[in-house]
Amino acid sequence: MPNVSKIEHSYSEERRAKVTLLTKQRPDIREFHIGIDDTDSEMGGCTTYTAAVLFQELFNRGFKPSDFPWLVRLNPNIPWKTRGNGALAIHFFVDEERIEEVQRIAMETVENTTVASARGTDPAVAFLRGQVPRALREYSARALHDVLSVREARTIARSAGAEVHALAGVRGMIGSLAAIGADLDFAAHTFEIIAYRIKENLGSPRRIDHESVKVMNAKHDARTFNNLDPESGRVLVSPHGLDPVLLGIRGYSPDDVLAAFKEVQLCEEIERIMIFRTNQGTDAHLGKMRRAVDLKPHQSGVITGRVEDMPRVLRGGHVIFGLKDDSGSIDCAVYRPTGSLAMAARDLLPGDRVRAFGGVRGWREGRPTVNVEKLDVLHLVEKVEDVNPMCGKCGGRCESMGRGQGLRCKKCGQRIETASKIQVRQQRQLQQTVYIPPPRARRHLTMPDSTPRNIFQHISRVEEFQLRAGDYN
Ligand SMILES: [Zn+2]
C-alpha cells in the first residue's frame, strides 16, 4: 500500500452521523459517491481492484473517505454477468470545487484498470453528490433480485441527479448506480479484506500457505466465513483465474478480517490490500417473497408451498421436485454440487411444507424452474410404509403369495388368506430446519449458517482500518 500520512480522524460514530456533522460544519463539502461496474472479464481485471486503486489514489491526494469502499453483490441469477455480479461504490468528502478533479481521476483509473479489449466488458462509472435519494435506494434494492433495464437506469439516474458514463456498452450503468444506492448503512453487511497480486504474477498459480489458512480458520472461524470447505477441505480464500485477487477473507467486522488476514502466510509479493464493506453473506438477494404465478426469468426470491410429488433424482445426481403454492406450481432444481442441500431435497415427501430460496432458471412445460440455493423445511408429513404383517401364530414375518393370493408366514408356513399389508410409520431423516449448500457451492450473497446477529450494525473507522491493513504490507 502506498504510504499514507498519519491518522487524523478515528471515526467512532456511525457513518450517517458523521456525514451529517461534517457537511453541517463545512457547507462547501459534499459527500461524493462513485459507483463502478463491470471492469472485469474472463481475461482478467476485477472491479474490486479498480475501486481499491481509486480509493487509495484519492486517499493519497488527501481526500477523506466517508466509509470503506463498498462491494455490492447484485442479483446472482443474471446469467450474463461475470463472477458473482459485483459492483463497487466509494464515498469521499469532496469540496464542491474539486469534484471535477475527482471525476477525472475516477475515469482515468477505470480506463487504466479495465481489460478494454475483452468482449462483454461494459465498464461504467456513476457519480452522485450529496444524499442518496430514496428512488435510487429502491432501485438498488430491486437490483438485488430483479432484472433491470438500461432504459430504467437512465431514468433513475436523471431523477436522482446522478451522472453515468458508459465506457463501452451500456450494461454496466445498472450496477454502477445500484452500488451507490445500496443500503449498507442500516441493512445487514459484512466485511472482506482483499490482497492484490503484483502485475508480474498475474496468471500464475497463487502462492499462499494452505496450512496457515487452516490454522487461521481454526482460530477465527466464529468471526469469519467461507475460508474452507469443511466437507472437501478445500481452501476457498483464493480464487482461480487471471484476476488480480490473491486472497480475500470475509468476516463480520474490519477487526475480524484484519486479524484473520495476519494469520495467513503469503508466499508472493502483494501490490495492495483493501477492506471492503459488503452485502456478502447476508442473503440480501433472497428477501423477496414471491408467488409461483408471478415469477419472471432470472429473478431471485422465495417461494413457500407444499411439495407436490416424490423428488426425482436425475442422472448426475441433480434433484427435481414440484412445489405448489396457492397460485400455481413450480419445479425446484437442486444441483448435485450443493451436496448436503441436494441430499436433503431427495428426502422430501409429497405434502411437506417448505420455503425454497433461489433464482428462476427457465420454463419447462409451462412451469418455471427455480434453482434452489437454500431450503427451509417448515413441516414434515408422516412417512408411512406398507409392510407385511407378522404371523399371528409364531410371530414371524409374513410374505405375499402374489396378487390376491393372501400371505404366508415365512417361518411356520401359516397361510392368512384375507390379510393384507399394514401401514407402519417410519422415522424421517429430514429435519425441520434450514438447509444450505457447503461453502464451496455457495453464492457470494448466501448467508453462512453461523451468522452472528450484530452484523446488522457496525461502527466504521475507515481510515484507521485501511492504515492498519497498510501497516501489514
Ligand atoms: Zn408363523
Coordinates of C-alpha atoms and ligand atoms in Angstrom, one line a residue:
M1 CA 0.0 0.0 0.0
P2 CA 1.3 3.5 -0.8
N3 CA 2.5 5.4 2.2
V4 CA -0.2 7.4 3.9
S5 CA 0.2 10.2 6.4
K6 CA -0.8 9.6 10.0
I7 CA -4.3 9.1 11.1
E8 CA -6.1 12.4 11.6
H9 CA -9.5 11.0 12.4
S10 CA -10.5 7.9 14.2
Y11 CA -14.2 7.7 13.4
S12 CA -16.2 6.5 16.3
E13 CA -19.7 7.5 15.1
E14 CA -22.0 5.8 12.7
R15 CA -21.3 6.9 9.1
R16 CA -24.5 8.9 8.8
A17 CA -24.0 10.9 11.9
K18 CA -20.5 11.6 10.6
V19 CA -21.7 12.7 7.2
T20 CA -24.4 15.0 8.7
L21 CA -22.0 16.5 11.1
L22 CA -19.2 17.2 8.6
T23 CA -21.4 18.6 5.9
K24 CA -23.1 20.9 8.5
Q25 CA -19.7 22.2 9.7
R26 CA -18.4 22.8 6.2
P27 CA -21.2 23.7 3.8
D28 CA -18.9 23.6 0.8
I29 CA -18.1 20.0 1.4
R30 CA -20.2 17.2 -0.2
E31 CA -20.3 13.5 0.3
F32 CA -19.4 12.3 -3.2
H33 CA -20.3 8.8 -4.3
I34 CA -18.6 6.9 -7.2
G35 CA -20.2 3.7 -8.5
I36 CA -18.2 1.4 -10.7
D37 CA -19.4 -1.7 -12.5
D38 CA -18.0 -4.3 -14.9
T39 CA -14.3 -3.5 -15.3
D40 CA -13.6 -7.3 -15.1
S41 CA -13.8 -10.1 -17.6
E42 CA -12.6 -13.7 -18.1
M43 CA -9.5 -12.1 -19.5
G44 CA -8.6 -10.6 -16.2
G45 CA -9.3 -7.5 -14.2
C46 CA -11.5 -7.2 -11.2
T47 CA -13.9 -4.4 -10.3
T48 CA -12.8 -4.5 -6.7
Y49 CA -9.3 -3.8 -7.9
T50 CA -10.4 -0.7 -9.8
A51 CA -12.2 0.5 -6.7
A52 CA -9.1 -0.2 -4.4
V53 CA -6.8 1.7 -6.8
L54 CA -9.2 4.6 -6.9
F55 CA -9.8 4.7 -3.2
Q56 CA -6.1 4.8 -2.5
E57 CA -5.4 7.3 -5.2
L58 CA -8.0 9.7 -3.7
F59 CA -6.8 8.9 -0.2
N60 CA -3.2 9.7 -1.1
R61 CA -4.3 13.0 -2.5
G62 CA -5.7 14.0 0.9
F63 CA -9.4 13.3 0.3
K64 CA -11.3 11.9 3.3
P65 CA -13.3 8.8 2.8
S66 CA -16.7 8.7 4.4
D67 CA -16.8 4.9 4.5
F68 CA -15.0 1.8 3.4
P69 CA -15.3 1.1 -0.2
W70 CA -18.5 -1.0 -0.8
L71 CA -18.5 -4.3 -2.6
V72 CA -22.2 -4.7 -3.5
R73 CA -23.3 -8.1 -4.9
L74 CA -26.3 -7.8 -7.1
N75 CA -28.8 -10.4 -8.3
P76 CA -26.6 -13.5 -8.8
N77 CA -29.1 -15.2 -11.1
I78 CA -28.4 -12.9 -14.0
P79 CA -26.7 -15.3 -16.4
W80 CA -24.8 -12.7 -18.5
K81 CA -22.8 -11.3 -15.5
T82 CA -19.3 -12.5 -14.7
R83 CA -18.3 -13.9 -11.3
G84 CA -21.0 -13.1 -8.8
N85 CA -22.3 -9.8 -10.2
G86 CA -20.4 -7.4 -8.0
A87 CA -20.5 -3.6 -8.3
L88 CA -18.5 -1.2 -6.2
A89 CA -19.1 2.2 -4.6
I90 CA -16.7 4.5 -2.9
H91 CA -17.6 7.5 -0.8
F92 CA -15.5 10.6 -0.1
F93 CA -15.9 14.1 1.3
V94 CA -15.1 16.4 -1.6
D95 CA -15.1 20.2 -1.8
E96 CA -17.5 21.4 -4.4
E97 CA -14.7 23.0 -6.4
R98 CA -12.7 19.7 -6.5
I99 CA -15.5 17.5 -7.7
E100 CA -14.4 17.7 -11.4
E101 CA -10.8 16.7 -10.4
V102 CA -12.2 13.6 -8.6
Q103 CA -14.3 12.7 -11.5
R104 CA -11.3 12.9 -13.8
I105 CA -9.2 10.7 -11.6
A106 CA -12.1 8.2 -11.4
M107 CA -12.5 8.0 -15.2
E108 CA -8.7 7.6 -15.7
T109 CA -8.5 4.9 -13.0
V110 CA -11.4 2.9 -14.6
E111 CA -9.8 3.2 -18.1
N112 CA -6.4 2.1 -16.8
T113 CA -7.7 -0.9 -14.9
T114 CA -10.1 -2.3 -17.4
V115 CA -9.2 -5.0 -19.9
A116 CA -10.6 -2.9 -22.7
S117 CA -10.3 -5.5 -25.5
A118 CA -12.4 -8.1 -23.7
R119 CA -15.7 -8.7 -25.2
G120 CA -18.7 -8.4 -22.9
T121 CA -16.9 -5.9 -20.6
D122 CA -19.0 -2.8 -20.3
P123 CA -17.4 -0.6 -17.7
A124 CA -19.5 2.2 -16.3
V125 CA -18.9 4.9 -13.7
A126 CA -21.7 6.7 -11.9
F127 CA -21.3 10.0 -9.9
L128 CA -23.6 11.3 -7.3
R129 CA -23.1 14.2 -4.9
G130 CA -24.9 14.6 -1.6
Q131 CA -27.5 12.4 -0.1
V132 CA -28.7 9.2 -1.9
P133 CA -32.3 9.8 -2.9
R134 CA -34.9 7.3 -1.9
A135 CA -35.6 6.4 -5.5
L136 CA -32.1 5.3 -6.0
R137 CA -32.2 3.2 -2.8
E138 CA -35.3 1.5 -4.1
Y139 CA -33.8 0.9 -7.4
S140 CA -30.7 -0.7 -5.8
A141 CA -32.9 -2.9 -3.7
R142 CA -34.6 -4.2 -6.8
A143 CA -31.2 -4.8 -8.5
L144 CA -30.6 -7.5 -5.8
H145 CA -33.4 -9.7 -7.0
D146 CA -34.8 -8.5 -10.3
V147 CA -33.6 -7.9 -13.9
L148 CA -33.4 -4.2 -14.6
S149 CA -33.2 -2.4 -17.9
V150 CA -30.7 0.1 -19.1
R151 CA -33.6 2.4 -20.0
E152 CA -34.7 2.4 -16.4
A153 CA -31.2 3.0 -15.3
R154 CA -31.2 6.2 -17.4
T155 CA -34.5 7.3 -15.9
I156 CA -33.3 6.7 -12.4
A157 CA -30.0 8.5 -13.0
R158 CA -31.9 11.5 -14.2
S159 CA -34.3 11.7 -11.3
A160 CA -31.6 11.1 -8.8
G161 CA -29.3 13.7 -10.2
A162 CA -26.6 11.1 -10.9
E163 CA -24.2 11.3 -13.8
V164 CA -23.4 7.9 -15.5
H165 CA -20.6 7.3 -18.0
A166 CA -20.5 4.1 -20.0
L167 CA -17.1 3.4 -21.5
A168 CA -18.1 0.6 -23.9
G169 CA -21.6 -1.0 -23.9
V170 CA -24.2 0.5 -21.6
R171 CA -25.0 -2.5 -19.4
G172 CA -22.6 -1.5 -16.6
M173 CA -24.8 1.5 -16.0
I174 CA -27.2 -0.6 -13.9
G175 CA -24.6 -1.9 -11.5
S176 CA -22.8 1.4 -11.1
L177 CA -26.0 3.1 -10.0
A178 CA -27.2 0.2 -7.9
A179 CA -23.8 0.2 -6.0
I180 CA -24.3 3.8 -4.9
G181 CA -27.9 3.2 -3.9
A182 CA -27.1 0.1 -1.8
D183 CA -28.2 0.1 1.8
L184 CA -25.1 -1.0 3.7
D185 CA -25.6 1.5 6.4
F186 CA -28.7 0.0 8.0
A187 CA -29.1 -3.3 6.3
A188 CA -27.0 -6.3 7.2
H189 CA -23.5 -6.2 6.0
T190 CA -20.1 -7.9 6.4
F191 CA -16.5 -7.1 5.5
E192 CA -13.9 -8.5 3.2
I193 CA -10.2 -7.9 3.2
I194 CA -8.6 -8.5 -0.2
A195 CA -4.9 -8.7 -1.1
Y196 CA -3.9 -8.0 -4.7
R197 CA -1.1 -9.5 -6.6
I198 CA 1.6 -7.6 -8.4
K199 CA 1.3 -7.5 -12.2
E200 CA 4.2 -9.8 -12.8
N201 CA 2.4 -12.7 -11.1
L202 CA -0.9 -12.4 -12.8
G203 CA -2.0 -15.7 -14.4
S204 CA 0.5 -17.8 -12.4
P205 CA -0.7 -20.1 -9.6
R206 CA -1.4 -18.3 -6.4
R207 CA 1.2 -18.9 -3.7
I208 CA -0.2 -18.9 -0.2
D209 CA 0.4 -21.3 2.6
H210 CA -2.7 -23.5 2.8
E211 CA -1.7 -24.9 6.2
S212 CA -1.7 -21.3 7.6
V213 CA -5.2 -20.8 6.2
K214 CA -6.3 -23.9 8.1
V215 CA -4.7 -22.5 11.3
M216 CA -6.3 -19.1 10.7
N217 CA -9.7 -20.8 10.2
A218 CA -9.4 -22.8 13.3
K219 CA -8.7 -19.6 15.3
H220 CA -11.1 -17.2 13.6
D221 CA -13.9 -19.4 12.4
A222 CA -16.6 -17.8 14.6
R223 CA -15.9 -14.3 13.2
T224 CA -15.0 -15.1 9.5
F225 CA -16.7 -17.3 7.0
N226 CA -16.2 -19.3 3.8
N227 CA -12.4 -19.8 4.4
L228 CA -12.5 -23.5 3.9
D229 CA -15.0 -26.1 2.7
P230 CA -15.4 -28.4 5.6
E231 CA -16.6 -31.4 3.5
S232 CA -13.8 -31.3 1.0
G233 CA -11.2 -29.4 3.0
R234 CA -10.7 -27.1 0.0
V235 CA -9.2 -23.6 0.7
L236 CA -11.7 -21.0 -0.5
V237 CA -10.0 -17.7 0.2
S238 CA -8.1 -17.7 -3.1
P239 CA -9.9 -17.5 -6.4
H240 CA -8.6 -19.1 -9.7
G241 CA -8.1 -17.4 -12.9
L242 CA -6.4 -14.2 -14.3
D243 CA -7.9 -11.7 -11.9
P244 CA -5.5 -9.8 -9.5
V245 CA -7.0 -11.1 -6.3
L246 CA -4.5 -13.1 -4.3
L247 CA -6.9 -13.9 -1.5
G248 CA -10.0 -12.5 0.3
I249 CA -11.2 -13.1 3.8
R250 CA -14.8 -12.5 4.7
G251 CA -15.9 -11.7 8.2
Y252 CA -18.1 -9.7 10.5
S253 CA -16.0 -6.7 11.3
P254 CA -12.9 -4.9 10.0
D255 CA -11.1 -6.2 13.1
D256 CA -12.1 -9.7 12.4
V257 CA -10.9 -9.8 8.8
L258 CA -7.7 -8.0 9.5
A259 CA -6.8 -10.3 12.4
A260 CA -7.5 -13.3 10.3
F261 CA -5.6 -12.0 7.4
K262 CA -2.5 -11.6 9.5
E263 CA -2.5 -15.3 10.3
V264 CA -2.2 -16.3 6.6
Q265 CA 1.3 -16.8 5.2
L266 CA 1.6 -15.2 1.8
C267 CA 4.4 -16.7 -0.4
E268 CA 4.3 -14.0 -3.0
E269 CA 4.5 -10.2 -3.1
I270 CA 1.4 -8.2 -2.9
E271 CA 0.6 -4.9 -4.5
R272 CA -2.1 -3.6 -2.1
I273 CA -4.7 -4.5 0.5
M274 CA -8.2 -3.1 0.9
I275 CA -11.0 -3.7 3.3
F276 CA -14.5 -3.5 1.8
R277 CA -17.9 -3.2 3.4
T278 CA -20.1 -5.6 1.6
N279 CA -23.5 -7.3 1.5
Q280 CA -21.9 -10.7 1.0
G281 CA -23.1 -13.4 3.3
T282 CA -26.3 -11.6 4.1
D283 CA -28.9 -13.3 1.8
A284 CA -29.7 -9.8 0.6
H285 CA -30.9 -11.3 -2.8
L286 CA -33.3 -13.6 -1.1
G287 CA -35.5 -11.1 0.7
K288 CA -38.4 -11.1 -1.7
M289 CA -41.4 -13.4 -1.2
R290 CA -42.9 -14.4 -4.5
R291 CA -45.9 -16.4 -5.7
A292 CA -45.4 -19.1 -8.3
V293 CA -47.6 -17.3 -10.8
D294 CA -45.7 -14.0 -10.6
L295 CA -42.2 -15.4 -11.3
K296 CA -40.1 -13.9 -14.2
P297 CA -36.9 -15.1 -15.7
H298 CA -33.7 -14.7 -13.6
Q299 CA -35.5 -13.2 -10.6
S300 CA -34.3 -14.2 -7.2
G301 CA -36.8 -14.8 -4.4
V302 CA -38.6 -17.1 -2.0
I303 CA -41.5 -19.4 -2.6
T304 CA -43.4 -21.1 0.1
G305 CA -45.5 -24.1 -0.6
R306 CA -46.1 -27.9 -0.4
V307 CA -44.0 -30.5 -2.2
E308 CA -46.2 -31.9 -4.9
D309 CA -44.5 -35.2 -5.9
M310 CA -41.7 -37.5 -5.0
P311 CA -38.4 -35.9 -5.7
R312 CA -36.8 -37.3 -8.9
V313 CA -33.0 -37.8 -8.9
L314 CA -31.7 -37.2 -12.4
R315 CA -28.6 -38.7 -13.9
G316 CA -25.7 -36.7 -12.5
G317 CA -27.4 -36.5 -9.1
H318 CA -29.5 -33.4 -9.5
V319 CA -32.8 -33.4 -7.7
I320 CA -36.1 -32.1 -9.1
F321 CA -39.4 -31.7 -7.2
G322 CA -42.6 -29.9 -7.7
L323 CA -43.7 -27.2 -5.3
K324 CA -47.2 -25.8 -5.2
D325 CA -48.4 -22.6 -3.6
D326 CA -51.9 -21.1 -3.7
S327 CA -51.2 -19.5 -7.1
G328 CA -49.6 -22.4 -9.1
S329 CA -46.7 -24.8 -9.3
I330 CA -43.0 -24.6 -10.0
D331 CA -40.2 -27.1 -10.4
C332 CA -37.4 -26.8 -7.9
A333 CA -34.0 -27.9 -9.1
V334 CA -31.3 -28.7 -6.5
Y335 CA -28.0 -29.3 -8.2
R336 CA -25.6 -32.0 -7.1
P337 CA -22.7 -29.7 -6.2
T338 CA -24.9 -28.3 -3.4
G339 CA -24.0 -31.5 -1.6
S340 CA -25.9 -31.7 1.7
L341 CA -28.7 -29.5 0.2
A342 CA -29.3 -31.9 -2.6
M343 CA -29.2 -34.8 -0.2
A344 CA -31.9 -33.1 1.9
A345 CA -34.0 -32.5 -1.2
R346 CA -34.0 -36.2 -2.0
D347 CA -35.7 -36.9 1.3
L348 CA -38.7 -34.7 0.8
L349 CA -42.1 -36.2 0.5
P350 CA -45.3 -35.0 -1.1
G351 CA -47.1 -32.8 1.3
D352 CA -44.0 -31.5 3.1
R353 CA -44.2 -27.7 3.6
V354 CA -41.0 -25.9 2.6
R355 CA -39.7 -22.5 1.7
A356 CA -37.4 -22.6 -1.4
F357 CA -34.9 -19.7 -1.8
G358 CA -33.3 -19.3 -5.2
G359 CA -33.4 -17.9 -8.8
V360 CA -35.6 -18.6 -11.8
R361 CA -33.7 -20.7 -14.3
G362 CA -36.2 -21.1 -17.1
W363 CA -39.5 -22.7 -18.0
R364 CA -40.3 -26.3 -18.7
E365 CA -43.7 -27.4 -19.9
G366 CA -45.2 -24.1 -18.8
R367 CA -43.8 -24.2 -15.2
P368 CA -40.9 -22.1 -14.0
T369 CA -37.8 -24.0 -12.7
V370 CA -36.2 -22.4 -9.7
N371 CA -32.6 -23.2 -8.9
V372 CA -32.7 -23.7 -5.2
E373 CA -29.9 -22.1 -3.1
K374 CA -31.4 -22.7 0.3
L375 CA -34.3 -24.7 1.7
D376 CA -36.2 -24.1 4.9
V377 CA -38.2 -27.2 5.8
L378 CA -41.2 -25.9 7.7
H379 CA -43.3 -29.0 8.2
L380 CA -42.8 -32.7 7.6
V381 CA -45.6 -35.1 6.8
E382 CA -45.5 -38.6 8.4
K383 CA -43.7 -41.2 6.4
V384 CA -45.8 -44.3 6.2
E385 CA -44.6 -47.5 4.7
D386 CA -46.7 -50.6 3.7
V387 CA -45.3 -53.7 5.2
N388 CA -46.5 -57.3 5.5
P389 CA -47.9 -58.1 9.0
M390 CA -46.4 -60.6 11.5
C391 CA -47.7 -64.1 11.8
G392 CA -50.4 -64.5 14.5
K393 CA -49.2 -67.9 15.4
C394 CA -45.4 -67.7 15.6
G395 CA -44.6 -64.0 15.3
G396 CA -42.5 -64.5 12.1
R397 CA -42.8 -62.0 9.1
C398 CA -45.3 -62.9 6.5
E399 CA -44.7 -62.8 2.8
S400 CA -47.1 -62.2 -0.1
M401 CA -48.2 -65.1 -2.1
G402 CA -48.8 -62.9 -5.1
R403 CA -51.6 -60.6 -6.2
G404 CA -54.9 -61.6 -4.4
Q405 CA -53.3 -64.8 -3.0
G406 CA -53.0 -63.6 0.6
L407 CA -50.0 -64.0 2.8
R408 CA -48.0 -66.8 4.2
C409 CA -45.6 -66.9 7.2
K410 CA -42.1 -67.3 6.1
K411 CA -41.2 -69.2 9.3
C412 CA -44.0 -71.6 10.0
G413 CA -45.9 -71.6 6.7
Q414 CA -49.2 -70.5 8.2
R415 CA -51.4 -69.0 5.5
I416 CA -53.6 -66.0 6.0
E417 CA -56.0 -65.7 3.0
T418 CA -57.7 -62.4 4.0
A419 CA -54.7 -60.5 5.4
S420 CA -53.2 -57.5 3.6
K421 CA -50.3 -55.1 4.1
I422 CA -50.3 -52.9 7.2
Q423 CA -49.0 -49.3 7.4
V424 CA -46.1 -48.5 9.6
R425 CA -44.8 -45.1 10.5
Q426 CA -41.2 -44.6 9.5
Q427 CA -38.6 -42.2 11.0
R428 CA -37.9 -39.2 8.7
Q429 CA -34.2 -38.5 8.1
L430 CA -35.0 -34.9 7.2
Q431 CA -35.2 -32.2 10.0
Q432 CA -37.4 -29.2 10.2
T433 CA -34.5 -26.8 9.7
V434 CA -32.7 -24.7 7.1
Y435 CA -30.5 -26.5 4.6
I436 CA -27.8 -24.6 2.7
P437 CA -25.0 -25.8 0.5
P438 CA -21.4 -26.3 1.7
P439 CA -19.3 -23.2 1.4
R440 CA -17.7 -24.3 -1.9
A441 CA -21.1 -24.3 -3.6
R442 CA -22.5 -21.1 -2.1
R443 CA -23.3 -17.7 -3.7
H444 CA -21.3 -14.8 -2.5
L445 CA -24.5 -13.5 -1.0
T446 CA -25.5 -16.7 0.8
M447 CA -25.7 -16.2 4.5
P448 CA -23.5 -18.7 6.3
D449 CA -25.1 -20.9 8.9
S450 CA -23.4 -19.3 11.9
T451 CA -24.1 -15.6 11.3
P452 CA -24.0 -13.6 14.5
R453 CA -26.7 -11.1 15.0
N454 CA -24.6 -8.0 15.2
I455 CA -23.8 -7.8 11.5
F456 CA -26.7 -5.5 11.3
Q457 CA -24.7 -2.7 12.7
H458 CA -21.1 -1.7 12.6
I459 CA -19.2 1.3 13.5
S460 CA -16.9 2.4 10.7
R461 CA -13.4 3.6 11.5
V462 CA -12.3 3.6 7.9
E463 CA -9.1 5.4 7.8
E464 CA -7.8 3.6 10.9
F465 CA -8.5 0.3 9.4
Q466 CA -7.2 1.0 6.0
L467 CA -4.0 2.2 7.6
R468 CA -3.7 -0.8 9.8
A469 CA -4.1 -3.0 6.7
G470 CA -1.5 -0.9 5.1
D471 CA 0.9 -1.4 8.0
Y472 CA 1.0 -5.1 7.3
N473 CA 2.2 -4.5 3.8
Ligands
ZN1 ZN -45.8 -68.3 11.6

